[in-house]
Coordinates of C-alpha atoms in Angstrom, one line a residue:
M4 CA 133.0 162.3 100.5
S5 CA 129.3 162.7 101.5
R6 CA 126.8 164.6 99.4
A7 CA 126.8 167.2 102.2
G8 CA 130.3 168.4 101.3
R9 CA 131.5 167.1 98.0
Q10 CA 131.3 170.3 96.0
L11 CA 134.0 173.0 96.2
A12 CA 131.5 175.8 95.9
L13 CA 127.8 175.5 95.1
L14 CA 125.6 178.0 93.3
L15 CA 122.0 177.9 94.3
C16 CA 119.0 179.3 92.5
S17 CA 116.2 181.4 94.1
C18 CA 113.6 180.0 96.3
C19 CA 109.9 179.6 95.4
V20 CA 107.2 179.7 98.0
A21 CA 104.0 177.8 98.1
V22 CA 101.2 179.6 99.9
A23 CA 99.2 177.0 101.7
I24 CA 95.4 177.4 101.8
P25 CA 93.6 175.9 104.8
G26 CA 92.4 172.5 103.8
G27 CA 93.4 173.3 100.2
L28 CA 96.1 173.5 97.6
A29 CA 99.5 175.2 97.7
E30 CA 99.9 177.7 94.9
E31 CA 103.3 177.3 93.3
G32 CA 105.4 180.4 93.0
C33 CA 107.3 179.4 89.9
P34 CA 106.1 178.2 86.5
A35 CA 106.3 174.6 85.7
E36 CA 109.3 173.5 83.7
P37 CA 109.0 171.4 80.5
H38 CA 109.4 167.6 80.3
Q39 CA 106.6 166.8 82.7
A40 CA 107.6 163.1 82.7
S41 CA 110.7 164.1 84.6
R42 CA 108.7 165.6 87.4
Y43 CA 106.0 164.3 89.8
V44 CA 103.4 165.8 92.0
A45 CA 103.8 165.5 95.8
A46 CA 101.5 166.5 98.6
V47 CA 102.1 166.9 102.4
Y48 CA 99.4 167.7 104.9
E49 CA 99.9 169.5 108.2
H50 CA 97.2 168.1 110.4
Q51 CA 95.4 169.8 113.3
S52 CA 94.6 166.5 115.0
F53 CA 91.8 165.5 117.3
L54 CA 93.5 164.6 120.6
S55 CA 92.5 162.4 123.5
P56 CA 91.2 164.6 126.3
D57 CA 93.2 162.5 128.8
P58 CA 96.0 160.5 127.2
L59 CA 97.0 159.0 130.5
A60 CA 93.5 157.4 131.1
L61 CA 92.8 153.8 130.1
T62 CA 90.3 153.4 127.3
S63 CA 88.8 150.7 125.1
R64 CA 89.7 149.8 121.6
E65 CA 86.3 151.0 120.5
Q66 CA 86.8 154.4 122.1
A67 CA 90.3 154.6 120.7
L68 CA 89.0 153.8 117.2
E69 CA 86.3 156.4 117.5
L70 CA 89.0 159.1 118.0
M71 CA 91.3 157.8 115.3
H72 CA 88.5 157.6 112.8
R73 CA 87.9 161.3 113.3
N74 CA 91.4 162.0 112.2
L75 CA 91.3 159.5 109.4
D76 CA 88.1 161.2 108.1
V77 CA 90.2 164.4 107.6
Y78 CA 93.0 162.4 106.0
E79 CA 90.5 160.9 103.5
Q80 CA 89.3 164.4 102.6
Q81 CA 92.8 165.5 101.9
V82 CA 93.6 162.5 99.8
T83 CA 90.5 163.3 97.7
T84 CA 91.6 166.9 97.3
A85 CA 95.2 165.9 96.4
A86 CA 93.9 163.3 93.9
R87 CA 92.0 166.0 92.0
K88 CA 95.2 167.9 91.7
G89 CA 97.1 164.9 90.3
A90 CA 99.2 164.1 93.4
Q91 CA 101.1 160.8 93.1
I92 CA 102.3 160.6 96.7
I93 CA 101.0 162.2 100.0
V94 CA 102.6 162.3 103.4
F95 CA 100.8 162.7 106.7
P96 CA 102.5 163.8 110.0
E97 CA 103.8 161.9 113.0
D98 CA 101.2 161.3 115.8
G99 CA 98.5 162.6 113.5
I100 CA 96.1 159.7 114.0
H101 CA 96.5 158.8 117.6
G102 CA 98.0 161.8 119.3
F103 CA 100.7 161.9 122.0
N104 CA 101.6 162.1 125.7
F105 CA 100.5 158.5 126.3
T106 CA 102.0 156.0 128.8
R107 CA 103.0 152.5 127.6
T108 CA 99.7 151.2 128.9
S109 CA 97.3 153.9 127.9
I110 CA 98.4 153.9 124.3
Y111 CA 97.8 150.2 123.9
P112 CA 94.2 150.4 122.6
F113 CA 95.4 152.8 119.9
L114 CA 97.9 150.3 118.4
D115 CA 97.4 148.3 115.2
F116 CA 99.0 144.9 114.7
M117 CA 101.8 145.3 112.2
P118 CA 102.9 142.3 110.1
S119 CA 106.3 142.7 108.4
P120 CA 105.7 143.9 104.8
R121 CA 109.0 142.2 103.8
S122 CA 107.6 138.7 104.8
V123 CA 103.9 139.2 104.1
R124 CA 102.4 140.7 101.0
W125 CA 99.1 142.2 102.1
N126 CA 96.5 144.7 100.9
P127 CA 94.5 145.6 104.0
C128 CA 91.7 147.2 102.0
L129 CA 91.1 144.0 100.0
E130 CA 91.9 141.6 102.8
P131 CA 90.5 143.3 105.9
H132 CA 90.0 140.1 108.0
R133 CA 93.5 138.6 107.5
F134 CA 94.8 140.1 110.7
N135 CA 93.1 141.3 113.9
D136 CA 93.4 144.9 115.2
T137 CA 94.3 146.5 111.8
E138 CA 91.4 148.9 111.4
V139 CA 93.7 151.9 110.9
L140 CA 95.8 150.1 108.3
Q141 CA 92.7 149.1 106.5
R142 CA 91.4 152.7 106.1
L143 CA 94.8 154.0 105.0
S144 CA 95.1 151.2 102.4
C145 CA 91.6 152.1 101.1
M146 CA 92.5 155.8 100.9
A147 CA 95.7 155.0 98.8
M148 CA 93.7 152.8 96.5
K149 CA 90.8 155.3 96.1
G150 CA 93.2 158.2 95.5
E151 CA 95.4 156.1 93.3
M152 CA 98.5 157.5 95.0
F153 CA 101.3 156.3 97.3
L154 CA 100.4 157.2 100.9
V155 CA 102.7 157.6 103.9
A156 CA 101.3 157.8 107.4
N157 CA 102.4 157.4 111.0
L158 CA 100.6 155.2 113.6
G159 CA 101.4 153.2 116.7
T160 CA 101.9 149.5 116.2
K161 CA 102.3 146.4 118.3
Q162 CA 104.2 143.2 117.8
P163 CA 104.0 140.2 120.2
C164 CA 107.2 138.8 121.5
H165 CA 108.3 135.8 123.6
S166 CA 110.2 135.5 126.8
S167 CA 112.9 133.7 124.9
D168 CA 113.6 137.0 123.1
P169 CA 116.2 138.8 125.4
G170 CA 114.8 142.2 124.3
C171 CA 111.2 141.4 124.8
P172 CA 109.5 143.8 127.3
S173 CA 107.9 142.4 130.4
D174 CA 104.4 142.9 129.0
G175 CA 105.2 140.5 126.1
R176 CA 105.0 143.0 123.3
Y177 CA 106.9 145.6 121.4
Q178 CA 105.3 148.9 120.7
F179 CA 106.6 151.1 117.9
N180 CA 106.2 154.5 116.5
T181 CA 105.7 153.4 112.9
N182 CA 105.5 155.0 109.4
V183 CA 103.7 152.9 106.9
V184 CA 103.9 153.1 103.1
F185 CA 101.1 152.1 100.8
S186 CA 101.3 151.9 97.0
S187 CA 98.7 153.3 94.7
N188 CA 96.8 150.0 94.7
G189 CA 96.6 149.9 98.5
T190 CA 99.3 147.3 99.0
L191 CA 101.4 147.7 102.2
V192 CA 104.8 148.3 100.7
D193 CA 107.0 148.9 103.7
R194 CA 107.3 150.2 107.2
Y195 CA 109.8 152.3 109.3
R196 CA 109.9 152.0 113.1
K197 CA 111.3 155.2 114.6
H198 CA 114.8 154.8 116.0
N199 CA 115.6 158.1 117.7
L200 CA 112.7 158.5 120.1
Y201 CA 112.1 161.9 121.7
F202 CA 110.8 161.3 125.2
E203 CA 108.3 158.7 124.0
A204 CA 107.8 156.4 127.0
A205 CA 104.9 154.6 125.2
F206 CA 107.2 153.2 122.5
D207 CA 110.2 150.9 122.2
T208 CA 113.4 151.5 120.2
P209 CA 113.8 148.7 117.6
L210 CA 116.6 146.4 118.4
E211 CA 118.0 147.1 114.9
V212 CA 117.8 150.3 112.9
D213 CA 115.3 150.1 110.0
H214 CA 116.9 151.4 106.8
T215 CA 113.7 151.7 104.9
V216 CA 113.7 152.5 101.2
F217 CA 110.8 152.0 98.8
D218 CA 110.6 152.3 95.0
T219 CA 108.0 154.2 93.0
P220 CA 107.2 154.2 89.3
F221 CA 107.2 158.0 89.1
A222 CA 110.3 159.0 91.0
G223 CA 112.4 156.0 91.9
K224 CA 113.6 155.4 95.4
F225 CA 112.4 157.2 98.6
G226 CA 113.9 156.9 102.0
V227 CA 111.8 157.1 105.2
F228 CA 112.5 158.4 108.7
T229 CA 110.7 160.3 111.4
C230 CA 111.1 163.6 113.3
F231 CA 114.1 163.5 115.7
D232 CA 115.8 161.1 113.3
I233 CA 116.8 164.0 111.1
L234 CA 119.5 165.0 113.6
F235 CA 121.3 161.7 113.7
F236 CA 123.5 159.5 111.3
D237 CA 121.2 156.5 111.6
P238 CA 119.0 156.1 109.8
A239 CA 118.9 159.5 108.0
V240 CA 122.4 159.9 106.7
R241 CA 123.1 156.2 106.1
L242 CA 120.0 156.0 103.9
L243 CA 121.4 158.7 101.7
Q244 CA 124.7 156.9 101.2
D245 CA 122.7 155.1 98.5
S246 CA 123.0 157.5 95.6
E247 CA 119.7 156.2 94.1
V248 CA 117.8 157.6 97.1
K249 CA 116.9 161.1 95.9
H250 CA 113.7 161.6 97.9
V251 CA 112.8 161.3 101.6
V252 CA 109.3 161.2 103.2
Y253 CA 109.4 162.7 106.6
P254 CA 106.4 162.6 109.1
T255 CA 107.2 164.7 112.1
A256 CA 105.7 166.2 115.2
W257 CA 108.3 169.0 115.7
M258 CA 108.2 171.7 118.3
N259 CA 109.8 174.8 116.9
Q260 CA 112.9 176.2 118.7
L261 CA 114.3 179.3 117.4
P262 CA 116.7 180.7 116.4
L263 CA 118.3 177.5 115.0
L264 CA 115.8 174.6 115.0
A265 CA 112.4 175.7 113.6
A266 CA 110.9 172.9 111.7
I267 CA 111.2 174.5 108.3
Q268 CA 114.8 175.5 109.0
I269 CA 116.1 172.0 109.6
Q270 CA 113.9 170.6 106.8
R271 CA 115.3 173.1 104.3
G272 CA 118.8 172.8 105.5
F273 CA 118.7 169.0 105.2
A274 CA 117.4 169.1 101.6
I275 CA 120.1 171.5 100.5
A276 CA 122.9 169.7 102.4
F277 CA 122.2 166.3 100.8
G278 CA 120.8 167.5 97.5
I279 CA 117.5 165.7 97.8
N280 CA 113.7 166.3 97.8
L281 CA 112.3 166.2 101.3
L282 CA 108.5 165.8 101.8
A283 CA 107.9 166.9 105.4
A284 CA 104.6 166.8 107.1
N285 CA 104.4 168.3 110.6
I286 CA 101.5 168.2 113.1
H287 CA 99.7 171.5 113.6
H288 CA 99.3 172.5 117.2
P289 CA 100.5 176.1 117.4
S290 CA 99.8 176.3 121.2
L291 CA 102.5 173.7 121.6
G292 CA 104.8 175.4 119.1
M293 CA 104.1 172.7 116.5
T294 CA 103.9 173.9 112.9
G295 CA 106.0 173.9 109.8
S296 CA 105.7 171.6 106.9
G297 CA 107.0 171.7 103.3
I298 CA 108.1 170.1 100.1
H299 CA 111.8 171.1 99.9
T300 CA 114.1 170.6 97.0
P301 CA 117.8 171.7 96.8
L302 CA 116.8 174.8 94.9
K303 CA 113.2 175.6 96.0
S304 CA 110.9 175.2 99.0
F305 CA 107.2 175.1 99.2
W306 CA 106.4 175.5 102.8
H307 CA 103.8 176.5 105.4
H308 CA 104.3 177.9 108.9
S309 CA 101.5 179.4 110.9
M310 CA 101.2 180.1 114.6
D311 CA 97.8 181.8 114.1
S312 CA 95.6 179.5 112.0
P313 CA 93.8 176.7 113.8
E314 CA 93.3 174.6 110.7
G315 CA 95.3 172.1 108.8
H316 CA 97.1 172.9 105.5
L317 CA 97.6 170.9 102.4
I318 CA 100.7 171.7 100.3
I319 CA 101.0 170.3 96.7
A320 CA 103.9 170.9 94.4
E321 CA 105.5 169.6 91.3
V322 CA 109.1 168.6 91.8
A323 CA 111.9 167.0 89.8
R324 CA 112.3 163.3 89.6
N325 CA 116.0 163.9 89.7
P326 CA 116.6 166.9 92.0
P327 CA 118.6 169.6 90.2
G328 CA 122.3 169.4 91.0
L329 CA 124.0 172.3 92.7
I330 CA 126.2 174.1 90.2
S331 CA 129.9 174.3 90.9
A332 CA 131.1 177.9 90.9
G333 CA 134.6 177.7 92.1
N334 CA 136.3 181.0 92.3
A335 CA 134.8 182.4 89.2
T336 CA 132.5 184.8 91.0
G337 CA 135.4 186.5 92.6
K338 CA 136.5 187.9 89.3
T339 CA 133.3 189.9 88.8
D340 CA 132.1 190.4 92.4
P341 CA 134.3 192.7 94.5
F342 CA 132.6 191.6 97.7
H343 CA 133.4 187.9 97.0
R344 CA 137.0 188.9 96.0
K345 CA 137.4 190.5 99.4
F346 CA 136.2 187.2 101.0
L347 CA 138.8 185.3 99.0
Q348 CA 141.5 187.7 100.0
L349 CA 140.7 187.2 103.6
L350 CA 140.9 183.5 103.2
A351 CA 144.3 183.9 101.5
G352 CA 145.5 186.0 104.5
D353 CA 146.3 189.0 102.3
P354 CA 148.1 191.5 104.6
Y355 CA 146.7 194.3 102.5
S356 CA 143.2 193.2 103.1
E357 CA 143.2 192.5 106.8
K358 CA 145.1 194.7 109.1
D359 CA 143.7 193.4 112.3
A360 CA 141.5 190.6 113.6
Q361 CA 138.3 192.6 113.6
D362 CA 138.3 195.0 110.7
V363 CA 138.6 194.8 106.9
H364 CA 140.7 197.7 105.4
C365 CA 140.9 196.7 101.7
D366 CA 141.9 199.2 99.1
A367 CA 139.0 201.1 97.7
A368 CA 136.7 199.6 100.4
P369 CA 134.9 201.9 102.9
K370 CA 136.3 202.0 106.4
S371 CA 134.6 199.6 108.8
T372 CA 132.8 201.1 111.8
T373 CA 133.5 197.8 113.7
N374 CA 136.3 198.2 116.2
A375 CA 137.7 195.6 118.6
S376 CA 134.3 194.2 119.5
P377 CA 133.9 192.6 122.9
T378 CA 133.2 188.9 123.1
F379 CA 130.5 187.7 125.5
N380 CA 128.5 184.5 126.4
S381 CA 124.8 183.9 126.1
E382 CA 122.6 180.9 126.2
M383 CA 121.2 179.9 122.8
M384 CA 119.4 176.6 122.2
Y385 CA 120.3 175.7 125.8
D386 CA 124.0 175.9 124.8
N387 CA 126.6 178.4 126.0
F388 CA 127.5 180.3 122.9
T389 CA 130.4 182.7 122.6
L390 CA 129.4 185.8 120.6
V391 CA 130.6 189.1 119.3
P392 CA 128.3 192.0 118.4
V393 CA 127.9 193.0 114.8
W394 CA 128.0 196.8 114.7
G395 CA 128.2 199.3 111.9
R396 CA 127.5 199.3 108.2
D397 CA 130.3 196.9 107.2
G398 CA 133.1 194.9 108.5
H399 CA 134.7 191.6 109.3
V400 CA 134.3 190.0 112.7
H401 CA 135.2 186.6 114.0
V402 CA 134.7 184.6 117.1
C403 CA 136.2 181.3 118.3
A404 CA 135.4 178.5 120.7
H405 CA 137.5 175.4 121.1
G406 CA 138.7 174.5 117.6
L407 CA 136.0 176.3 115.6
C408 CA 136.4 179.9 114.4
C409 CA 133.5 181.6 112.7
H410 CA 133.8 184.6 110.5
L411 CA 131.4 187.2 109.1
L412 CA 132.2 189.6 106.3
Y413 CA 129.2 192.0 105.9
Q414 CA 127.7 195.1 104.3
R415 CA 124.5 196.8 105.3
P416 CA 122.6 199.3 103.2
T417 CA 121.2 200.9 106.4
V418 CA 121.8 200.1 110.1
S419 CA 118.6 199.3 112.0
Q420 CA 118.1 199.9 115.7
E421 CA 118.6 196.3 116.5
L422 CA 121.4 194.2 117.9
Y423 CA 122.9 191.4 115.9
A424 CA 125.6 189.0 117.0
L425 CA 127.9 186.4 115.5
G426 CA 128.0 183.3 117.7
V427 CA 130.0 180.1 117.8
F428 CA 129.4 176.8 119.6
D429 CA 131.6 173.7 119.4
G430 CA 130.5 171.0 121.8
L431 CA 128.1 168.4 123.0
H432 CA 124.5 169.5 123.2
T433 CA 122.9 167.8 126.2
V434 CA 119.4 169.2 126.7
H435 CA 116.4 167.4 125.1
G436 CA 118.9 165.0 123.4
T437 CA 122.6 164.5 123.3
Y438 CA 124.5 165.2 120.1
Y439 CA 127.7 167.0 119.1
V440 CA 127.3 170.2 117.0
Q441 CA 129.5 172.9 115.5
V442 CA 127.6 176.1 114.8
C443 CA 128.4 179.4 113.3
A444 CA 125.3 181.7 113.5
L445 CA 124.5 185.3 112.8
V446 CA 121.4 186.1 114.8
K447 CA 119.2 189.0 115.7
C448 CA 119.0 189.4 119.4
G449 CA 115.8 189.8 121.4
G450 CA 116.7 193.3 122.6
L451 CA 119.7 195.6 122.8
G452 CA 121.4 193.8 125.7
F453 CA 123.9 191.1 125.1
D454 CA 121.9 188.8 127.3
T455 CA 119.1 188.8 124.8
C456 CA 121.1 187.2 122.1
G457 CA 119.8 183.7 121.5
Q458 CA 116.2 184.5 122.4
E459 CA 113.4 183.3 120.1
I460 CA 112.3 186.0 117.7
T461 CA 110.5 185.9 114.4
E462 CA 110.5 189.5 113.2
A463 CA 113.5 191.7 112.1
M464 CA 114.4 194.7 110.0
G465 CA 118.1 194.3 109.6
M466 CA 119.3 193.8 106.0
F467 CA 122.6 192.3 105.2
E468 CA 124.9 191.2 102.4
F469 CA 127.4 188.8 103.8
H470 CA 129.7 185.8 103.8
L471 CA 129.5 183.5 106.8
W472 CA 132.2 180.9 107.2
G473 CA 134.1 178.6 109.6
N474 CA 136.8 176.0 109.8
F475 CA 134.4 173.1 110.3
S476 CA 135.8 169.6 111.0
T477 CA 132.7 167.9 109.5
S478 CA 131.3 167.7 106.0
Y479 CA 127.7 167.4 107.4
I480 CA 126.7 171.1 107.5
F481 CA 123.2 172.3 107.2
P482 CA 122.7 175.9 105.9
M483 CA 119.9 177.9 107.5
L484 CA 118.6 181.2 106.3
L485 CA 115.5 182.6 108.0
T486 CA 114.1 186.1 107.5
S487 CA 111.3 188.1 109.1
G488 CA 107.9 186.5 109.3
M489 CA 109.4 182.9 109.2
M490 CA 110.4 183.2 105.5
L491 CA 113.0 180.9 104.1
E492 CA 115.8 182.2 101.9
T493 CA 118.3 180.4 99.6
P494 CA 122.0 181.0 99.8
D495 CA 123.6 182.5 96.6
Q496 CA 126.7 180.4 97.1
L497 CA 127.7 177.6 99.4
G498 CA 130.6 175.3 99.8
W499 CA 134.2 174.7 100.7
E500 CA 137.0 177.2 100.0
S501 CA 140.5 176.9 101.4
D502 CA 139.3 174.3 104.1
Q503 CA 136.6 176.8 105.2
Y504 CA 132.9 176.2 104.7
F505 CA 131.1 179.3 103.6
L506 CA 127.6 180.7 102.9
K507 CA 127.1 183.8 100.8
K508 CA 123.9 185.8 100.5
R509 CA 122.9 189.1 99.0
G510 CA 119.5 190.6 98.4
L511 CA 117.4 189.4 101.4
S512 CA 113.7 189.7 100.9
S513 CA 113.2 190.9 104.5
G514 CA 115.0 191.5 107.7
L515 CA 117.4 188.8 108.8
V516 CA 116.4 186.6 111.7
T517 CA 119.0 183.8 111.5
A518 CA 121.9 182.9 109.1
A519 CA 123.6 179.8 110.3
L520 CA 125.9 176.9 109.4
Y521 CA 124.8 174.0 111.6
G522 CA 127.4 171.2 111.6
R523 CA 126.9 167.7 113.0
L524 CA 129.8 165.5 114.2
Y525 CA 128.0 162.2 114.5
E526 CA 131.1 160.3 115.7
R527 CA 131.3 162.5 118.8
D528 CA 127.7 161.8 120.0

């Protein structure tokens, strides 16, 4: 079974937050643990990039380099800062050097020639004249060497091809969205060419998927992929089938889409689901909805999300070389936690615990104020969700669509003047990408009308203690917990119980925005 679903029940520790300082260091919210050799220092930089004023216009290589050097100057400053703090690896975002919204022709002056690191051993800083059109690679190599750290960055690259190659484009070259990895001595270690392009007409999809893994002396193996790749089996999931890959570097240019796919949501959910460290660097353009970076471990997250600040943010955190395993809890908590015992009774179909489909009437439990709630449909994430309102201070509601049934057992200390709903979707998502999802989601609606459920909101007051679960037909399930002010939360318990996948949470730090189990059925794409 995959690492996403191999535990029966998983107990998670509390989340720590890194407060990112513009152009500076993230302050870690938890004390460092002993045995420093078992940990390493990572950095990610969310970059407010200098963009071409007209990406559709044709320009010269010299003009393109002038723009890119402005971005590289900022990168160099961040490497210097990270080096002073002991960083051993730094990750920069997708599109951070050259920008975006180019055509195939207009991006050409921004492309570096990219030799294969697997066939050519090359240090661009020490051998700058070995290949033409490699000025960006040279600067990145020198940064890595000067900072004495591994460096991961994203740039556009070109590769000539011949008419004898059946895949060769008509202009005689491949153009790739490429991540490059440099070692601490400036050597080009490896590359990854993005496979799942997101409306990127300037770039080609590689004929074969790159499964890029590089080794480091301080943390072992790292996998590499980019942005939209995180939602697909290849290369993201396949890389993690190698049990030695415990870390992923992830440049991205992610446009946030609430309530389910904000950048920090999917980053955090991926790290928890696969039990790995994810070093995620997003571009920073709030006017385009682009923000949200972090260093995510299975048990902690150090993140930044800001729609207000115009500046870039450096996050630095110390993380474990071997990500802490999630602790199996089994049914033990049910013996001491009446709320969890009620959940287990529901799963067992105890007739004394569930008298009807909507309400819980357990002995010694307060009467639920939730009566036969109406189901309704509303658009969420461009998909037609089926939902049921979550009313009252406590209760059990469920809602089904196709083969997926989602359940919510909840208690609320107070009832806020807000509408919450439990939603389900089991089907093919077809807008801005095509992929099959199974989703159970408790969301705060945008207003008091049913038609506002699924709208993008970031503030909430509603406090919940809850179990959320469903009969998922996939083991690839990403837990998502987001509270007011774009704050990440960590589940108290997570895993499989009686063929149901569940998430348990008590003690939210602020009002609930979204609690979701986001399942992917890759084979149905």
